[in-house]
mmCIF file of C-alpha atoms in Angstrom:
data_model
loop_
_atom_site.group_PDB
_atom_site.id
_atom_site.type_symbol
_atom_site.label_atom_id
_atom_site.label_comp_id
_atom_site.label_asym_id
_atom_site.label_seq_id
_atom_site.Cartn_x
_atom_site.Cartn_y
_atom_site.Cartn_z
ATOM 1 C CA MET A 1417 4.845 4.542 66.605
ATOM 2 C CA TYR A 1418 4.684 1.507 68.872
ATOM 3 C CA LEU A 1419 4.175 -0.835 65.924
ATOM 4 C CA PHE A 1420 6.594 0.853 63.483
ATOM 5 C CA PRO A 1421 9.330 2.577 65.553
ATOM 6 C CA ARG A 1422 11.971 2.362 62.778
ATOM 7 C CA GLN A 1423 9.760 4.203 60.301
ATOM 8 C CA LEU A 1424 8.037 6.680 62.618
ATOM 9 C CA LEU A 1425 10.531 7.509 65.381
ATOM 10 C CA VAL A 1426 13.828 9.349 64.990
ATOM 11 C CA LYS A 1427 16.969 7.506 66.083
ATOM 12 C CA HIS A 1428 17.139 9.290 69.475
ATOM 13 C CA PHE A 1429 13.949 7.495 70.588
ATOM 14 C CA TRP A 1430 15.141 3.991 69.694
ATOM 15 C CA THR A 1431 16.104 1.666 72.554
ATOM 16 C CA PRO A 1432 19.744 0.402 72.534
ATOM 17 C CA LYS A 1433 18.599 -2.947 71.126
ATOM 18 C CA GLN A 1434 16.466 -1.224 68.485
ATOM 19 C CA GLN A 1435 19.440 0.919 67.462
ATOM 20 C CA ILE A 1436 21.519 -2.181 66.729
ATOM 21 C CA ASP A 1437 18.658 -4.033 65.036
ATOM 22 C CA PHE A 1438 17.601 -1.082 62.874
ATOM 23 C CA LEU A 1439 21.170 -0.182 61.860
ATOM 24 C CA ASP A 1440 21.612 -3.816 60.817
ATOM 25 C CA ILE A 1441 18.460 -3.551 58.705
ATOM 26 C CA TYR A 1442 19.598 -0.349 57.013
ATOM 27 C CA HIS A 1443 23.025 -1.820 56.335
ATOM 28 C CA SER A 1444 21.498 -4.955 54.821
ATOM 29 C CA LEU A 1445 19.543 -2.688 52.471
ATOM 30 C CA ARG A 1446 22.601 -0.779 51.288
ATOM 31 C CA LYS A 1447 24.684 -3.966 51.092
ATOM 32 C CA GLN A 1448 22.253 -5.413 48.528
ATOM 33 C CA SER A 1449 23.747 -3.124 45.883
ATOM 34 C CA HIS A 1450 27.415 -3.952 46.613
ATOM 35 C CA SER A 1451 27.757 -6.825 44.144
ATOM 36 C CA GLU A 1452 25.995 -4.771 41.456
ATOM 37 C CA ILE A 1453 28.464 -1.909 41.962
ATOM 38 C CA ILE A 1454 31.430 -4.280 41.670
ATOM 39 C CA THR A 1455 29.894 -5.634 38.441
ATOM 40 C CA HIS A 1456 29.665 -2.076 37.077
ATOM 41 C CA LEU A 1457 33.347 -1.581 37.929
ATOM 42 C CA GLU A 1458 34.263 -4.802 36.146
ATOM 43 C CA ARG A 1459 32.421 -3.693 33.018
ATOM 44 C CA ALA A 1460 34.048 -0.278 33.163
ATOM 45 C CA SER A 1461 37.507 -1.849 33.297
ATOM 46 C CA ALA A 1462 37.161 -2.790 29.612
ATOM 47 C CA LEU A 1463 36.975 0.945 28.824
ATOM 48 C CA VAL A 1464 40.189 1.859 30.644
ATOM 49 C CA SER A 1465 42.789 2.650 27.978
ATOM 50 C CA ASP A 1466 45.844 2.306 30.229
ATOM 51 C CA GLU A 1467 46.738 -1.388 30.430
ATOM 52 C CA ARG A 1468 48.289 -1.099 33.893
ATOM 53 C CA LEU A 1469 45.228 0.658 35.347
ATOM 54 C CA ARG A 1470 42.903 -1.800 33.617
ATOM 55 C CA TRP A 1471 44.750 -4.693 35.269
ATOM 56 C CA HIS A 1472 44.662 -2.982 38.683
ATOM 57 C CA LEU A 1473 40.914 -2.351 38.459
ATOM 58 C CA THR A 1474 40.166 -5.921 37.396
ATOM 59 C CA ASP A 1475 42.434 -7.260 40.140
ATOM 60 C CA LEU A 1476 40.741 -5.091 42.774
ATOM 61 C CA CYS A 1477 37.280 -6.291 41.744
ATOM 62 C CA THR A 1478 38.462 -9.902 41.902
ATOM 63 C CA LYS A 1479 39.941 -9.378 45.367
ATOM 64 C CA VAL A 1480 36.711 -7.900 46.727
ATOM 65 C CA GLN A 1481 34.616 -10.674 45.158
ATOM 66 C CA ASN A 1482 36.910 -13.272 46.752
ATOM 67 C CA GLY A 1483 36.548 -11.818 50.227
ATOM 68 C CA VAL A 1484 39.840 -9.903 50.387
ATOM 69 C CA HIS A 1485 39.983 -6.538 52.158
ATOM 70 C CA PRO A 1486 41.929 -4.179 49.850
ATOM 71 C CA THR A 1487 44.617 -1.873 51.194
ATOM 72 C CA ALA A 1488 44.577 1.902 50.894
ATOM 73 C CA HIS A 1489 47.439 1.534 48.391
ATOM 74 C CA ASP A 1490 45.322 -0.830 46.239
ATOM 75 C CA ILE A 1491 42.519 1.714 46.101
ATOM 76 C CA LEU A 1492 44.600 4.865 45.625
ATOM 77 C CA ALA A 1493 46.432 3.238 42.704
ATOM 78 C CA LEU A 1494 43.169 3.622 40.757
ATOM 79 C CA ARG A 1495 42.521 7.313 41.373
ATOM 80 C CA GLU A 1496 43.158 8.152 37.696
ATOM 81 C CA CYS A 1497 40.337 5.811 36.557
ATOM 82 C CA PHE A 1498 37.874 7.704 38.749
ATOM 83 C CA SER A 1499 38.833 11.212 37.683
ATOM 84 C CA THR A 1500 37.914 10.890 33.999
ATOM 85 C CA ARG A 1501 36.463 8.266 31.684
ATOM 86 C CA PRO A 1502 35.118 5.721 32.488
ATOM 87 C CA LEU A 1503 34.399 6.237 36.208
ATOM 88 C CA GLY A 1504 34.539 9.984 36.814
ATOM 89 C CA PHE A 1505 31.332 11.529 38.151
ATOM 90 C CA SER A 1506 30.446 12.936 34.726
ATOM 91 C CA GLN A 1507 30.797 9.532 33.048
ATOM 92 C CA LEU A 1508 28.796 7.323 35.447
ATOM 93 C CA GLN A 1509 25.822 5.567 33.858
ATOM 94 C CA ALA A 1510 22.303 5.898 35.320
ATOM 95 C CA THR A 1511 22.081 2.253 36.492
ATOM 96 C CA HIS A 1512 25.465 2.600 38.161
ATOM 97 C CA MET A 1513 24.367 5.773 39.966
ATOM 98 C CA ARG A 1514 21.149 4.120 41.142
ATOM 99 C CA ALA A 1515 23.155 1.298 42.704
ATOM 100 C CA LEU A 1516 25.499 3.815 44.362
ATOM 101 C CA SER A 1517 22.493 5.763 45.661
ATOM 102 C CA ARG A 1518 21.122 2.622 47.305
ATOM 103 C CA ALA A 1519 24.539 1.982 48.873
ATOM 104 C CA MET A 1520 24.375 5.492 50.355
ATOM 105 C CA LEU A 1521 20.728 5.074 51.469
ATOM 106 C CA LEU A 1522 19.695 7.821 49.038
ATOM 107 C CA ASN A 1523 16.598 7.758 46.848
ATOM 108 C CA PRO A 1524 17.592 6.014 43.572
ATOM 109 C CA HIS A 1525 14.351 6.858 41.762
ATOM 110 C CA LEU A 1526 15.356 10.264 40.431
ATOM 111 C CA PRO A 1527 16.496 11.594 37.024
ATOM 112 C CA PRO A 1528 20.176 10.849 36.240
ATOM 113 C CA ALA A 1529 21.204 14.506 36.477
ATOM 114 C CA VAL A 1530 19.724 14.758 39.977
ATOM 115 C CA LEU A 1531 21.301 11.459 41.046
ATOM 116 C CA ARG A 1532 24.706 12.679 39.868
ATOM 117 C CA TRP A 1533 24.338 16.000 41.696
ATOM 118 C CA ARG A 1534 23.167 14.367 44.951
ATOM 119 C CA LEU A 1535 25.907 11.748 44.944
ATOM 120 C CA LYS A 1536 28.602 14.330 44.277
ATOM 121 C CA SER A 1537 27.224 16.723 46.910
ATOM 122 C CA HIS A 1538 26.984 13.946 49.492
ATOM 123 C CA THR A 1539 30.526 12.757 48.772
ATOM 124 C CA THR A 1540 31.888 16.310 48.915
ATOM 125 C CA VAL A 1541 30.382 16.800 52.372
ATOM 126 C CA ILE A 1542 31.894 13.516 53.573
ATOM 127 C CA GLN A 1543 35.345 14.554 52.363
ATOM 128 C CA GLN A 1544 34.996 17.915 54.113
ATOM 129 C CA LEU A 1545 34.110 16.064 57.329
ATOM 130 C CA ASP A 1546 37.064 13.731 56.746
ATOM 131 C CA ARG A 1547 39.526 16.614 56.499
ATOM 132 C CA ALA A 1548 38.164 18.180 59.674
ATOM 133 C CA LEU A 1549 38.315 14.813 61.443
ATOM 134 C CA ALA A 1550 41.890 14.180 60.293
ATOM 135 C CA GLN A 1551 42.877 17.563 61.712
ATOM 136 C CA LEU A 1552 41.117 16.857 65.009
ATOM 137 C CA GLY A 1553 42.456 13.305 65.306
ATOM 138 C CA ILE A 1554 40.538 10.046 65.654
ATOM 139 C CA GLY A 1555 41.827 9.740 69.214
ATOM 140 C CA GLN A 1556 39.652 12.706 70.218
ATOM 141 C CA LEU A 1557 36.444 10.823 69.356
ATOM 142 C CA THR A 1558 34.426 8.713 71.770
ATOM 143 C CA ALA A 1559 33.738 5.059 70.930
ATOM 144 C CA GLN A 1560 30.184 5.928 69.853
ATOM 145 C CA GLU A 1561 31.357 8.805 67.674
ATOM 146 C CA VAL A 1562 33.829 6.486 65.950
ATOM 147 C CA LYS A 1563 31.118 3.898 65.305
ATOM 148 C CA SER A 1564 28.798 6.567 63.904
ATOM 149 C CA ALA A 1565 31.554 7.936 61.657
ATOM 150 C CA CYS A 1566 32.289 4.439 60.321
ATOM 151 C CA TYR A 1567 28.612 3.673 59.728
ATOM 152 C CA LEU A 1568 28.127 6.896 57.763
ATOM 153 C CA ARG A 1569 31.005 5.830 55.488
ATOM 154 C CA GLY A 1570 29.601 2.370 54.730
ATOM 155 C CA LEU A 1571 30.884 0.108 57.507
ATOM 156 C CA ASN A 1572 28.410 -1.790 59.676
ATOM 157 C CA SER A 1573 30.244 -0.871 62.860
ATOM 158 C CA THR A 1574 27.559 -2.065 65.283
ATOM 159 C CA HIS A 1575 29.287 -5.421 65.865
ATOM 160 C CA ILE A 1576 32.942 -4.351 65.585
ATOM 161 C CA ALA A 1577 35.285 -3.565 68.483
ATOM 162 C CA ASP A 1578 36.334 0.048 69.030
ATOM 163 C CA ASP A 1579 40.004 -0.485 68.104
ATOM 164 C CA ARG A 1580 39.036 -2.172 64.839
ATOM 165 C CA CYS A 1581 36.649 0.680 63.999
ATOM 166 C CA ARG A 1582 39.429 3.196 64.638
ATOM 167 C CA THR A 1583 41.791 1.239 62.379
ATOM 168 C CA TRP A 1584 39.214 1.164 59.578
ATOM 169 C CA LEU A 1585 38.423 4.868 59.968
ATOM 170 C CA GLY A 1586 42.148 5.612 59.766
ATOM 171 C CA GLU A 1587 42.345 3.724 56.465
ATOM 172 C CA TRP A 1588 39.344 5.657 55.168
ATOM 173 C CA LEU A 1589 40.845 9.021 56.134
ATOM 174 C CA GLN A 1590 44.160 8.109 54.506
ATOM 175 C CA ILE A 1591 42.329 7.548 51.224
ATOM 176 C CA SER A 1592 39.921 10.471 51.505
ATOM 177 C CA CYS A 1593 42.540 13.083 52.416
ATOM 178 C CA SER A 1594 44.732 11.956 49.493
ATOM 179 C CA LEU A 1595 42.045 12.594 46.860
ATOM 180 C CA LYS A 1596 41.477 15.712 44.804
ATOM 181 C CA GLU A 1597 38.025 17.069 44.063
ATOM 182 C CA THR A 1598 38.198 15.564 40.556
ATOM 183 C CA GLU A 1599 38.765 12.105 42.104
ATOM 184 C CA LEU A 1600 35.750 12.104 44.440
ATOM 185 C CA SER A 1601 34.084 9.300 42.505
ATOM 186 C CA LEU A 1602 36.706 6.977 44.015
ATOM 187 C CA LEU A 1603 35.738 8.112 47.521
ATOM 188 C CA LEU A 1604 32.109 7.328 46.733
ATOM 189 C CA HIS A 1605 33.020 3.820 45.555
ATOM 190 C CA ASN A 1606 35.166 3.438 48.649
ATOM 191 C CA VAL A 1607 31.916 2.990 50.589
ATOM 192 C CA VAL A 1608 31.788 -0.454 48.976
ATOM 193 C CA LEU A 1609 35.446 -1.247 48.297
ATOM 194 C CA LEU A 1610 36.721 -0.607 51.824
ATOM 195 C CA SER A 1611 33.772 -1.939 53.842
ATOM 196 C CA THR A 1612 32.596 -5.125 52.113
ATOM 197 C CA ASN A 1613 35.179 -7.546 53.517
ATOM 198 C CA TYR A 1614 36.362 -5.828 56.677
ATOM 199 C CA LEU A 1615 36.496 -8.335 59.541
ATOM 200 C CA GLU A 1616 33.074 -9.231 60.932
ATOM 201 C CA THR A 1617 31.213 -7.046 58.404
ATOM 202 C CA ARG A 1618 30.717 -10.008 56.086
ATOM 203 C CA ARG A 1619 27.564 -11.184 57.847
#
């Protein structure tokens, strides 16, 4: 435990410095799959039949690759792409789901059907938490609770000021609470789309 605290001790036993260091390590692991997920989205854009949606998806991928933080409006404009073919939960390819699993710190080495079920279950729980949080109000959360909420949703909040974390969480909730159950694949991809270029997160 002394030699391997990250692997053998639960988070409550980490020192404050270890908490920051270990959360950075875990985020670096999930961030490794971000570019792969954007590549999957680019490839999927060729399968979008609606020309307007195809352009929006391609444009969004380009923005993220060029370091631009997309708006909630940019992301919500694509909800139709993520409800059916090619990016609905039922249509996601195995390699795509493995990359998404790594971004969520979930085991990617499982059969496709299990990956799909775990990703959808995990995303459903997050949306349920989002709706409860939106009802409660972000202002009711402590600074640490806000940082934890942001980290769970893909943002490396350990080095970001409280007001910036609250702004980002507000953007996330705006997107999440606007989505139907059939559009949850977009919320899952939001872990990458909304966090990759937010302020100091591009480390």
